[in-house]
């Protein structure tokens, strides 16, 4: 075993492959470990090279083979330093995922709606309010993703091996089994809202309230539209009631009922948008009254816009909910 | 025919803990990294250099091995030796191993027992 650590063919003074390997590995090891680790690593590499040379290999080839076997120096350094080679490990991944889903599902919808409503109140048109709300919502999603992920990645690296984020899982944490059967409560809830909507539309025409305290009660919705839009909305509401009852009798949401639900929601939104864009949603007499008591500019328009925004969001949420229930019902169907 | 990858994975799982036990037993006679790798291999315990070297340092930091630098030779070498705690752990692990082996042998002989 007389082979030197410096293989032949290398200019004296220039770093050998071993030098480069040791340099690459130690770069990623905490400084206080280096002084002890470097001679050991060098000795191990030299010993392995010598053994190969004794078996008849050329010095250069032996060194290459030994370093190749040791593998990526950064991976070796990570094993030495007990550093994880993953962004987020099993210890924190589930907590990370739950927190992310929780925040995304609560904060994003709330902020999106609040931004939409406030910018409509600020006098923005419905289109630009929706656009702004969606843009802010999108930015928020990116930010939540980035910062929560960053926090988890840092935590993975600074936490002691025994540290845990959440208390131990117990049987008490088990979720309820979600049944896909439609409850009577869900059906009644839907029917009550349909009845309220229909009543308000008819009632504000037959028995108008004096909303502006002007002494002259007038309908809020445009009476001229009784030629088509209001009867159409009432027909849509009646259709929806029929669908709710049909779903209840069927017992579960199906893809067909989710599709019908989506179509119905789209119809509401289309009618409303048509009225809004032509500026015919509200009763002109009511708008005049409103302008007498409040800031004449835009107040009527913003009432209409807020109402439309709320309807739009409700329609989207209801449609998504329908598909979700249909998918769940499909999966759990016996 | 058994999938070679599947075999390799399960073998690795089975051997994982035994490398520690083998090191603790073998190092009652002090030795340095490469020589230990060689000795383990000649005893049928095959382990990679890039697994063994960091393992030795981890066992040292856990107080299961102690180390000394031998600077007599032209090439200074770090010799590891099993500590008292290491010997105690080795005995425990070996007892577990023996129990496991006995149980498996018994089941092998009579699968219903």
GROMACS .gro file of C-alpha atoms in nm:
model
  447
    1UNK     CA    1   0.000   0.000   0.000
    2UNK     CA    2   0.237   0.265  -0.120
    3UNK     CA    3   0.013   0.460  -0.355
    4UNK     CA    4  -0.001   0.827  -0.270
    5UNK     CA    5  -0.319   1.028  -0.237
    6UNK     CA    6  -0.208   1.232  -0.532
    7UNK     CA    7  -0.279   1.037  -0.850
    8UNK     CA    8  -0.032   1.053  -1.135
    9UNK     CA    9  -0.109   1.273  -1.429
   10UNK     CA   10  -0.202   1.567  -1.212
   11UNK     CA   11   0.015   1.876  -1.211
   12UNK     CA   12   0.172   1.933  -0.870
   13UNK     CA   13  -0.017   2.197  -0.676
   14UNK     CA   14  -0.337   2.171  -0.876
   15UNK     CA   15  -0.631   2.020  -0.684
   16UNK     CA   16  -0.692   1.648  -0.726
   17UNK     CA   17  -1.036   1.495  -0.774
   18UNK     CA   18  -1.028   1.404  -0.406
   19UNK     CA   19  -0.951   1.765  -0.315
   20UNK     CA   20  -1.248   1.878  -0.521
   21UNK     CA   21  -1.473   1.611  -0.371
   22UNK     CA   22  -1.376   1.695  -0.012
   23UNK     CA   23  -1.419   2.065  -0.085
   24UNK     CA   24  -1.766   2.007  -0.233
   25UNK     CA   25  -1.875   1.792   0.062
   26UNK     CA   26  -1.737   2.007   0.344
   27UNK     CA   27  -1.892   2.320   0.199
   28UNK     CA   28  -2.228   2.189   0.319
   29UNK     CA   29  -2.116   2.070   0.661
   30UNK     CA   30  -2.130   2.295   0.971
   31UNK     CA   31  -1.791   2.459   1.030
   32UNK     CA   32  -1.728   2.300   1.371
   33UNK     CA   33  -1.744   1.950   1.217
   34UNK     CA   34  -1.505   2.022   0.930
   35UNK     CA   35  -1.170   1.996   1.107
   36UNK     CA   36  -1.253   1.650   1.229
   37UNK     CA   37  -1.435   1.534   0.919
   38UNK     CA   38  -1.183   1.638   0.654
   39UNK     CA   39  -0.889   1.411   0.756
   40UNK     CA   40  -1.129   1.122   0.814
   41UNK     CA   41  -1.293   1.161   0.476
   42UNK     CA   42  -0.956   1.195   0.305
   43UNK     CA   43  -0.820   0.886   0.482
   44UNK     CA   44  -1.130   0.684   0.388
   45UNK     CA   45  -1.101   0.783   0.023
   46UNK     CA   46  -0.726   0.711   0.020
   47UNK     CA   47  -0.777   0.371   0.190
   48UNK     CA   48  -1.044   0.269  -0.060
   49UNK     CA   49  -0.827   0.388  -0.351
   50UNK     CA   50  -0.526   0.194  -0.220
   51UNK     CA   51  -0.735  -0.121  -0.188
   52UNK     CA   52  -0.842  -0.092  -0.552
   53UNK     CA   53  -0.482  -0.023  -0.664
   54UNK     CA   54  -0.367  -0.334  -0.475
   55UNK     CA   55  -0.626  -0.526  -0.678
   56UNK     CA   56  -0.456  -0.408  -0.995
   57UNK     CA   57  -0.647  -0.096  -1.093
   58UNK     CA   58  -0.470   0.219  -1.216
   59UNK     CA   59  -0.449   0.492  -0.952
   60UNK     CA   60  -0.652   0.744  -1.152
   61UNK     CA   61  -0.928   0.497  -1.234
   62UNK     CA   62  -0.936   0.375  -0.874
   63UNK     CA   63  -0.982   0.728  -0.740
   64UNK     CA   64  -1.263   0.797  -0.988
   65UNK     CA   65  -1.436   0.471  -0.893
   66UNK     CA   66  -1.412   0.542  -0.520
   67UNK     CA   67  -1.554   0.894  -0.552
   68UNK     CA   68  -1.826   0.768  -0.784
   69UNK     CA   69  -1.927   0.513  -0.519
   70UNK     CA   70  -1.944   0.778  -0.250
   71UNK     CA   71  -2.193   0.963  -0.467
   72UNK     CA   72  -2.311   1.324  -0.473
   73UNK     CA   73  -2.097   1.508  -0.213
   74UNK     CA   74  -2.387   1.730  -0.116
   75UNK     CA   75  -2.601   1.423  -0.037
   76UNK     CA   76  -2.314   1.280   0.171
   77UNK     CA   77  -2.279   1.612   0.354
   78UNK     CA   78  -2.653   1.615   0.426
   79UNK     CA   79  -2.628   1.267   0.581
   80UNK     CA   80  -2.331   1.380   0.791
   81UNK     CA   81  -2.507   1.694   0.907
   82UNK     CA   82  -2.842   1.513   0.956
   83UNK     CA   83  -3.008   1.755   0.719
   84UNK     CA   84  -3.334   1.662   0.546
   85UNK     CA   85  -3.320   1.611   0.170
   86UNK     CA   86  -3.687   1.702   0.128
   87UNK     CA   87  -3.874   2.032   0.150
   88UNK     CA   88  -4.144   1.919   0.391
   89UNK     CA   89  -4.127   1.577   0.555
   90UNK     CA   90  -4.397   1.345   0.690
   91UNK     CA   91  -4.375   1.506   1.035
   92UNK     CA   92  -4.521   1.837   0.920
   93UNK     CA   93  -4.679   1.760   0.583
   94UNK     CA   94  -5.032   1.683   0.708
   95UNK     CA   95  -5.041   1.991   0.933
   96UNK     CA   96  -4.909   2.199   0.644
   97UNK     CA   97  -5.175   2.062   0.411
   98UNK     CA   98  -5.460   2.115   0.659
   99UNK     CA   99  -5.360   2.471   0.746
  100UNK     CA  100  -5.323   2.556   0.378
  101UNK     CA  101  -5.663   2.414   0.285
  102UNK     CA  102  -5.828   2.579   0.586
  103UNK     CA  103  -5.690   2.925   0.507
  104UNK     CA  104  -5.750   2.896   0.133
  105UNK     CA  105  -6.112   2.789   0.182
  106UNK     CA  106  -6.195   3.056   0.441
  107UNK     CA  107  -5.981   3.362   0.374
  108UNK     CA  108  -5.989   3.364  -0.006
  109UNK     CA  109  -6.372   3.361  -0.050
  110UNK     CA  110  -6.424   3.618   0.226
  111UNK     CA  111  -6.163   3.859   0.094
  112UNK     CA  112  -6.284   3.815  -0.264
  113UNK     CA  113  -6.645   3.898  -0.169
  114UNK     CA  114  -6.541   4.189   0.055
  115UNK     CA  115  -6.323   4.340  -0.219
  116UNK     CA  116  -6.603   4.294  -0.472
  117UNK     CA  117  -6.861   4.463  -0.249
  118UNK     CA  118  -6.637   4.750  -0.137
  119UNK     CA  119  -6.522   4.837  -0.487
  120UNK     CA  120  -6.884   4.833  -0.606
  121UNK     CA  121  -6.971   5.063  -0.315
  122UNK     CA  122  -6.678   5.279  -0.419
  123UNK     CA  123  -6.857   5.333  -0.750
  124UNK     CA  124  -6.678   5.082  -0.971
  125UNK     CA  125  -6.877   4.909  -1.244
  126UNK     CA  126  -6.982   4.549  -1.182
  127UNK     CA  127  -6.736   4.419  -1.439
  128UNK     CA  128  -6.435   4.595  -1.294
  129UNK     CA  129  -6.544   4.508  -0.939
  130UNK     CA  130  -6.555   4.138  -1.028
  131UNK     CA  131  -6.223   4.165  -1.208
  132UNK     CA  132  -6.060   4.337  -0.912
  133UNK     CA  133  -6.204   4.085  -0.665
  134UNK     CA  134  -6.076   3.794  -0.875
  135UNK     CA  135  -5.733   3.951  -0.911
  136UNK     CA  136  -5.699   4.015  -0.540
  137UNK     CA  137  -5.827   3.662  -0.470
  138UNK     CA  138  -5.570   3.518  -0.711
  139UNK     CA  139  -5.285   3.713  -0.554
  140UNK     CA  140  -5.399   3.603  -0.212
  141UNK     CA  141  -5.390   3.236  -0.319
  142UNK     CA  142  -5.032   3.276  -0.444
  143UNK     CA  143  -4.926   3.459  -0.127
  144UNK     CA  144  -5.087   3.207   0.110
  145UNK     CA  145  -4.928   2.920  -0.081
  146UNK     CA  146  -4.585   3.080  -0.078
  147UNK     CA  147  -4.569   3.196   0.283
  148UNK     CA  148  -4.725   2.888   0.440
  149UNK     CA  149  -4.497   2.662   0.234
  150UNK     CA  150  -4.196   2.873   0.329
  151UNK     CA  151  -4.291   2.854   0.697
  152UNK     CA  152  -4.321   2.473   0.676
  153UNK     CA  153  -3.987   2.441   0.495
  154UNK     CA  154  -3.813   2.655   0.760
  155UNK     CA  155  -3.986   2.464   1.041
  156UNK     CA  156  -3.869   2.133   0.890
  157UNK     CA  157  -3.510   2.259   0.919
  158UNK     CA  158  -3.510   2.434   1.256
  159UNK     CA  159  -3.738   2.202   1.458
  160UNK     CA  160  -3.574   1.954   1.692
  161UNK     CA  161  -3.634   1.587   1.601
  162UNK     CA  162  -3.885   1.552   1.886
  163UNK     CA  163  -4.084   1.865   1.798
  164UNK     CA  164  -4.438   1.831   1.674
  165UNK     CA  165  -4.679   2.092   1.552
  166UNK     CA  166  -5.008   1.938   1.649
  167UNK     CA  167  -5.120   1.744   1.950
  168UNK     CA  168  -5.125   1.368   1.912
  169UNK     CA  169  -5.405   1.230   1.697
  170UNK     CA  170  -5.679   1.057   1.896
  171UNK     CA  171  -5.982   0.851   1.798
  172UNK     CA  172  -6.193   1.152   1.898
  173UNK     CA  173  -6.055   1.337   1.594
  174UNK     CA  174  -6.224   1.094   1.354
  175UNK     CA  175  -6.453   1.277   1.109
  176UNK     CA  176  -6.821   1.190   1.086
  177UNK     CA  177  -6.907   0.969   0.791
  178UNK     CA  178  -7.060   1.204   0.536
  179UNK     CA  179  -7.385   1.058   0.412
  180UNK     CA  180  -7.479   1.145   0.061
  181UNK     CA  181  -7.853   1.122   0.130
  182UNK     CA  182  -8.035   1.453   0.103
  183UNK     CA  183  -8.179   1.545   0.443
  184UNK     CA  184  -8.528   1.685   0.494
  185UNK     CA  185  -8.363   1.992   0.648
  186UNK     CA  186  -8.166   2.062   0.331
  187UNK     CA  187  -8.483   2.031   0.119
  188UNK     CA  188  -8.694   2.253   0.349
  189UNK     CA  189  -8.417   2.512   0.366
  190UNK     CA  190  -8.409   2.535  -0.016
  191UNK     CA  191  -8.788   2.553  -0.043
  192UNK     CA  192  -8.812   2.828   0.221
  193UNK     CA  193  -8.559   3.043   0.034
  194UNK     CA  194  -8.741   2.991  -0.296
  195UNK     CA  195  -9.070   3.091  -0.127
  196UNK     CA  196  -8.911   3.402   0.025
  197UNK     CA  197  -8.761   3.509  -0.309
  198UNK     CA  198  -9.088   3.461  -0.494
  199UNK     CA  199  -9.288   3.640  -0.221
  200UNK     CA  200  -9.054   3.939  -0.216
  201UNK     CA  201  -9.078   3.981  -0.594
  202UNK     CA  202  -9.461   3.966  -0.592
  203UNK     CA  203  -9.510   4.150  -0.261
  204UNK     CA  204  -9.296   4.457  -0.345
  205UNK     CA  205  -9.525   4.507  -0.650
  206UNK     CA  206  -9.865   4.440  -0.488
  207UNK     CA  207  -9.795   4.598  -0.149
  208UNK     CA  208  -9.490   4.828  -0.194
  209UNK     CA  209  -9.288   4.942   0.110
  210UNK     CA  210  -9.189   5.304   0.155
  211UNK     CA  211  -8.817   5.233   0.166
  212UNK     CA  212  -8.705   5.594   0.119
  213UNK     CA  213  -8.960   5.742   0.369
  214UNK     CA  214  -9.089   5.969   0.092
  215UNK     CA  215  -9.455   5.908   0.186
  216UNK     CA  216  -9.516   5.745  -0.153
  217UNK     CA  217  -9.457   5.370  -0.152
  218UNK     CA  218  -9.340   5.249  -0.494
  219UNK     CA  219  -9.218   4.907  -0.614
  220UNK     CA  220  -8.840   4.867  -0.605
  221UNK     CA  221  -8.821   4.646  -0.913
  222UNK     CA  222  -8.913   4.785  -1.254
  223UNK     CA  223  -9.293   4.721  -1.303
  224UNK     CA  224  -9.251   4.732  -1.684
  225UNK     CA  225  -9.066   4.404  -1.662
  226UNK     CA  226  -9.379   4.215  -1.559
  227UNK     CA  227  -9.417   4.165  -1.933
  228UNK     CA  228  -9.131   3.911  -1.929
  229UNK     CA  229  -8.851   3.918  -1.670
  230UNK     CA  230  -9.040   3.882  -1.343
  231UNK     CA  231  -9.275   3.608  -1.466
  232UNK     CA  232  -8.965   3.435  -1.607
  233UNK     CA  233  -8.787   3.457  -1.271
  234UNK     CA  234  -9.101   3.320  -1.099
  235UNK     CA  235  -9.111   3.033  -1.348
  236UNK     CA  236  -8.742   2.965  -1.279
  237UNK     CA  237  -8.810   2.966  -0.903
  238UNK     CA  238  -9.102   2.726  -0.952
  239UNK     CA  239  -8.878   2.503  -1.164
  240UNK     CA  240  -8.614   2.512  -0.893
  241UNK     CA  241  -8.873   2.414  -0.630
  242UNK     CA  242  -8.977   2.122  -0.851
  243UNK     CA  243  -8.613   2.016  -0.888
  244UNK     CA  244  -8.557   2.037  -0.513
  245UNK     CA  245  -8.854   1.807  -0.454
  246UNK     CA  246  -8.743   1.573  -0.732
  247UNK     CA  247  -8.395   1.553  -0.579
  248UNK     CA  248  -8.545   1.485  -0.240
  249UNK     CA  249  -8.753   1.199  -0.376
  250UNK     CA  250  -8.450   1.057  -0.557
  251UNK     CA  251  -8.263   1.082  -0.227
  252UNK     CA  252  -7.922   1.174  -0.368
  253UNK     CA  253  -7.761   1.429  -0.596
  254UNK     CA  254  -7.691   1.290  -0.940
  255UNK     CA  255  -7.483   1.432  -1.223
  256UNK     CA  256  -7.809   1.516  -1.402
  257UNK     CA  257  -7.949   1.710  -1.107
  258UNK     CA  258  -7.621   1.896  -1.067
  259UNK     CA  259  -7.631   1.988  -1.436
  260UNK     CA  260  -7.993   2.108  -1.410
  261UNK     CA  261  -7.897   2.308  -1.100
  262UNK     CA  262  -7.608   2.467  -1.289
  263UNK     CA  263  -7.835   2.552  -1.584
  264UNK     CA  264  -8.090   2.712  -1.354
  265UNK     CA  265  -7.824   2.921  -1.180
  266UNK     CA  266  -7.691   3.030  -1.519
  267UNK     CA  267  -8.044   3.137  -1.621
  268UNK     CA  268  -8.082   3.356  -1.311
  269UNK     CA  269  -7.747   3.521  -1.373
  270UNK     CA  270  -7.816   3.578  -1.744
  271UNK     CA  271  -8.155   3.742  -1.679
  272UNK     CA  272  -8.009   3.959  -1.406
  273UNK     CA  273  -7.711   4.065  -1.618
  274UNK     CA  274  -7.943   4.150  -1.908
  275UNK     CA  275  -8.148   4.377  -1.680
  276UNK     CA  276  -7.842   4.530  -1.522
  277UNK     CA  277  -7.660   4.612  -1.845
  278UNK     CA  278  -7.973   4.771  -1.997
  279UNK     CA  279  -8.026   4.964  -1.673
  280UNK     CA  280  -8.384   4.842  -1.643
  281UNK     CA  281  -8.360   4.640  -1.321
  282UNK     CA  282  -8.499   4.904  -1.085
  283UNK     CA  283  -8.822   5.102  -1.096
  284UNK     CA  284  -8.739   5.454  -1.234
  285UNK     CA  285  -8.980   5.605  -0.980
  286UNK     CA  286  -8.791   5.435  -0.699
  287UNK     CA  287  -8.457   5.552  -0.841
  288UNK     CA  288  -8.585   5.912  -0.845
  289UNK     CA  289  -8.695   5.880  -0.481
  290UNK     CA  290  -8.358   5.736  -0.391
  291UNK     CA  291  -8.174   6.021  -0.559
  292UNK     CA  292  -8.374   6.270  -0.353
  293UNK     CA  293  -8.264   6.125  -0.022
  294UNK     CA  294  -7.911   6.008  -0.091
  295UNK     CA  295  -7.609   6.092  -0.294
  296UNK     CA  296  -7.771   6.106  -0.637
  297UNK     CA  297  -7.469   5.971  -0.822
  298UNK     CA  298  -7.450   5.600  -0.853
  299UNK     CA  299  -7.639   5.497  -0.541
  300UNK     CA  300  -7.915   5.323  -0.736
  301UNK     CA  301  -7.660   5.166  -0.961
  302UNK     CA  302  -7.450   5.044  -0.671
  303UNK     CA  303  -7.753   4.886  -0.502
  304UNK     CA  304  -7.823   4.700  -0.824
  305UNK     CA  305  -7.458   4.610  -0.867
  306UNK     CA  306  -7.418   4.477  -0.512
  307UNK     CA  307  -7.736   4.272  -0.550
  308UNK     CA  308  -7.607   4.128  -0.876
  309UNK     CA  309  -7.267   4.056  -0.730
  310UNK     CA  310  -7.423   3.869  -0.439
  311UNK     CA  311  -7.647   3.672  -0.676
  312UNK     CA  312  -7.350   3.590  -0.898
  313UNK     CA  313  -7.140   3.463  -0.607
  314UNK     CA  314  -7.433   3.268  -0.462
  315UNK     CA  315  -7.502   3.111  -0.803
  316UNK     CA  316  -7.139   3.005  -0.844
  317UNK     CA  317  -7.117   2.861  -0.492
  318UNK     CA  318  -7.450   2.678  -0.531
  319UNK     CA  319  -7.340   2.531  -0.865
  320UNK     CA  320  -7.007   2.413  -0.724
  321UNK     CA  321  -7.182   2.266  -0.420
  322UNK     CA  322  -7.420   2.077  -0.650
  323UNK     CA  323  -7.134   1.918  -0.846
  324UNK     CA  324  -6.951   1.835  -0.526
  325UNK     CA  325  -7.253   1.656  -0.381
  326UNK     CA  326  -7.315   1.477  -0.709
  327UNK     CA  327  -6.955   1.353  -0.719
  328UNK     CA  328  -6.972   1.239  -0.359
  329UNK     CA  329  -7.304   1.068  -0.416
  330UNK     CA  330  -7.164   0.899  -0.724
  331UNK     CA  331  -6.860   0.772  -0.538
  332UNK     CA  332  -7.053   0.652  -0.233
  333UNK     CA  333  -7.349   0.511  -0.425
  334UNK     CA  334  -7.404   0.146  -0.340
  335UNK     CA  335  -4.012  -1.496  -1.046
  336UNK     CA  336  -3.972  -1.230  -0.779
  337UNK     CA  337  -3.926  -0.874  -0.903
  338UNK     CA  338  -3.557  -0.788  -0.831
  339UNK     CA  339  -3.646  -0.431  -0.730
  340UNK     CA  340  -3.906  -0.555  -0.485
  341UNK     CA  341  -3.656  -0.799  -0.338
  342UNK     CA  342  -3.390  -0.527  -0.307
  343UNK     CA  343  -3.633  -0.290  -0.131
  344UNK     CA  344  -3.744  -0.543   0.128
  345UNK     CA  345  -3.391  -0.669   0.187
  346UNK     CA  346  -3.279  -0.315   0.253
  347UNK     CA  347  -3.566  -0.267   0.500
  348UNK     CA  348  -3.476  -0.586   0.681
  349UNK     CA  349  -3.107  -0.504   0.701
  350UNK     CA  350  -3.140  -0.139   0.798
  351UNK     CA  351  -3.124  -0.186   1.174
  352UNK     CA  352  -2.879  -0.475   1.166
  353UNK     CA  353  -2.594  -0.252   1.040
  354UNK     CA  354  -2.604  -0.062   1.369
  355UNK     CA  355  -2.598  -0.386   1.568
  356UNK     CA  356  -2.312  -0.524   1.358
  357UNK     CA  357  -2.106  -0.204   1.406
  358UNK     CA  358  -2.159  -0.207   1.783
  359UNK     CA  359  -2.056  -0.572   1.807
  360UNK     CA  360  -1.758  -0.552   1.569
  361UNK     CA  361  -1.620  -0.229   1.717
  362UNK     CA  362  -1.550  -0.383   2.056
  363UNK     CA  363  -1.220  -0.417   1.868
  364UNK     CA  364  -1.141  -0.057   1.764
  365UNK     CA  365  -1.122   0.013   1.393
  366UNK     CA  366  -1.132   0.295   1.137
  367UNK     CA  367  -1.388   0.360   0.863
  368UNK     CA  368  -1.254   0.177   0.561
  369UNK     CA  369  -1.120  -0.124   0.757
  370UNK     CA  370  -1.457  -0.161   0.928
  371UNK     CA  371  -1.634  -0.156   0.591
  372UNK     CA  372  -1.400  -0.432   0.478
  373UNK     CA  373  -1.447  -0.639   0.793
  374UNK     CA  374  -1.825  -0.609   0.779
  375UNK     CA  375  -1.824  -0.713   0.414
  376UNK     CA  376  -1.608  -1.020   0.485
  377UNK     CA  377  -1.862  -1.113   0.757
  378UNK     CA  378  -2.148  -1.089   0.509
  379UNK     CA  379  -2.282  -0.752   0.631
  380UNK     CA  380  -2.280  -0.545   0.315
  381UNK     CA  381  -2.317  -0.174   0.358
  382UNK     CA  382  -2.231   0.128   0.144
  383UNK     CA  383  -1.943   0.360   0.237
  384UNK     CA  384  -2.170   0.663   0.214
  385UNK     CA  385  -2.409   0.501   0.464
  386UNK     CA  386  -2.150   0.365   0.706
  387UNK     CA  387  -1.930   0.673   0.752
  388UNK     CA  388  -2.212   0.909   0.852
  389UNK     CA  389  -2.360   0.630   1.068
  390UNK     CA  390  -2.036   0.600   1.266
  391UNK     CA  391  -2.043   0.972   1.341
  392UNK     CA  392  -2.409   0.958   1.442
  393UNK     CA  393  -2.346   0.667   1.680
  394UNK     CA  394  -2.052   0.863   1.820
  395UNK     CA  395  -2.266   1.171   1.880
  396UNK     CA  396  -2.521   0.948   2.054
  397UNK     CA  397  -2.249   0.828   2.289
  398UNK     CA  398  -2.261   0.469   2.163
  399UNK     CA  399  -1.912   0.486   2.012
  400UNK     CA  400  -1.600   0.668   2.125
  401UNK     CA  401  -1.321   0.773   1.892
  402UNK     CA  402  -0.947   0.837   1.895
  403UNK     CA  403  -0.717   0.977   1.630
  404UNK     CA  404  -0.420   0.755   1.553
  405UNK     CA  405  -0.146   0.980   1.419
  406UNK     CA  406   0.132   0.720   1.434
  407UNK     CA  407   0.079   0.626   1.073
  408UNK     CA  408   0.162   0.857   0.781
  409UNK     CA  409  -0.212   0.868   0.717
  410UNK     CA  410  -0.394   0.977   1.035
  411UNK     CA  411  -0.700   0.762   1.102
  412UNK     CA  412  -0.998   0.798   1.329
  413UNK     CA  413  -1.053   0.479   1.529
  414UNK     CA  414  -1.397   0.404   1.668
  415UNK     CA  415  -1.465   0.184   1.969
  416UNK     CA  416  -1.793   0.070   2.123
  417UNK     CA  417  -1.864   0.259   2.446
  418UNK     CA  418  -2.024   0.115   2.759
  419UNK     CA  419  -2.363   0.247   2.650
  420UNK     CA  420  -2.297   0.099   2.306
  421UNK     CA  421  -2.225  -0.243   2.454
  422UNK     CA  422  -2.544  -0.224   2.659
  423UNK     CA  423  -2.750  -0.132   2.352
  424UNK     CA  424  -2.586  -0.410   2.151
  425UNK     CA  425  -2.685  -0.663   2.416
  426UNK     CA  426  -3.046  -0.540   2.414
  427UNK     CA  427  -3.066  -0.542   2.035
  428UNK     CA  428  -2.905  -0.883   2.017
  429UNK     CA  429  -3.156  -1.024   2.266
  430UNK     CA  430  -3.441  -0.883   2.055
  431UNK     CA  431  -3.283  -1.028   1.746
  432UNK     CA  432  -3.252  -1.369   1.909
  433UNK     CA  433  -3.616  -1.364   2.023
  434UNK     CA  434  -3.730  -1.267   1.677
  435UNK     CA  435  -3.521  -1.537   1.518
  436UNK     CA  436  -3.653  -1.800   1.759
  437UNK     CA  437  -4.014  -1.695   1.694
  438UNK     CA  438  -3.971  -1.701   1.319
  439UNK     CA  439  -3.799  -2.040   1.333
  440UNK     CA  440  -4.083  -2.178   1.541
  441UNK     CA  441  -4.348  -2.042   1.305
  442UNK     CA  442  -4.153  -2.177   1.010
  443UNK     CA  443  -4.171  -2.522   1.165
  444UNK     CA  444  -4.542  -2.502   1.249
  445UNK     CA  445  -4.721  -2.212   1.079
  446UNK     CA  446  -5.032  -2.249   1.300
  447UNK     CA  447  -4.855  -2.203   1.632
   0.00000   0.00000   0.00000
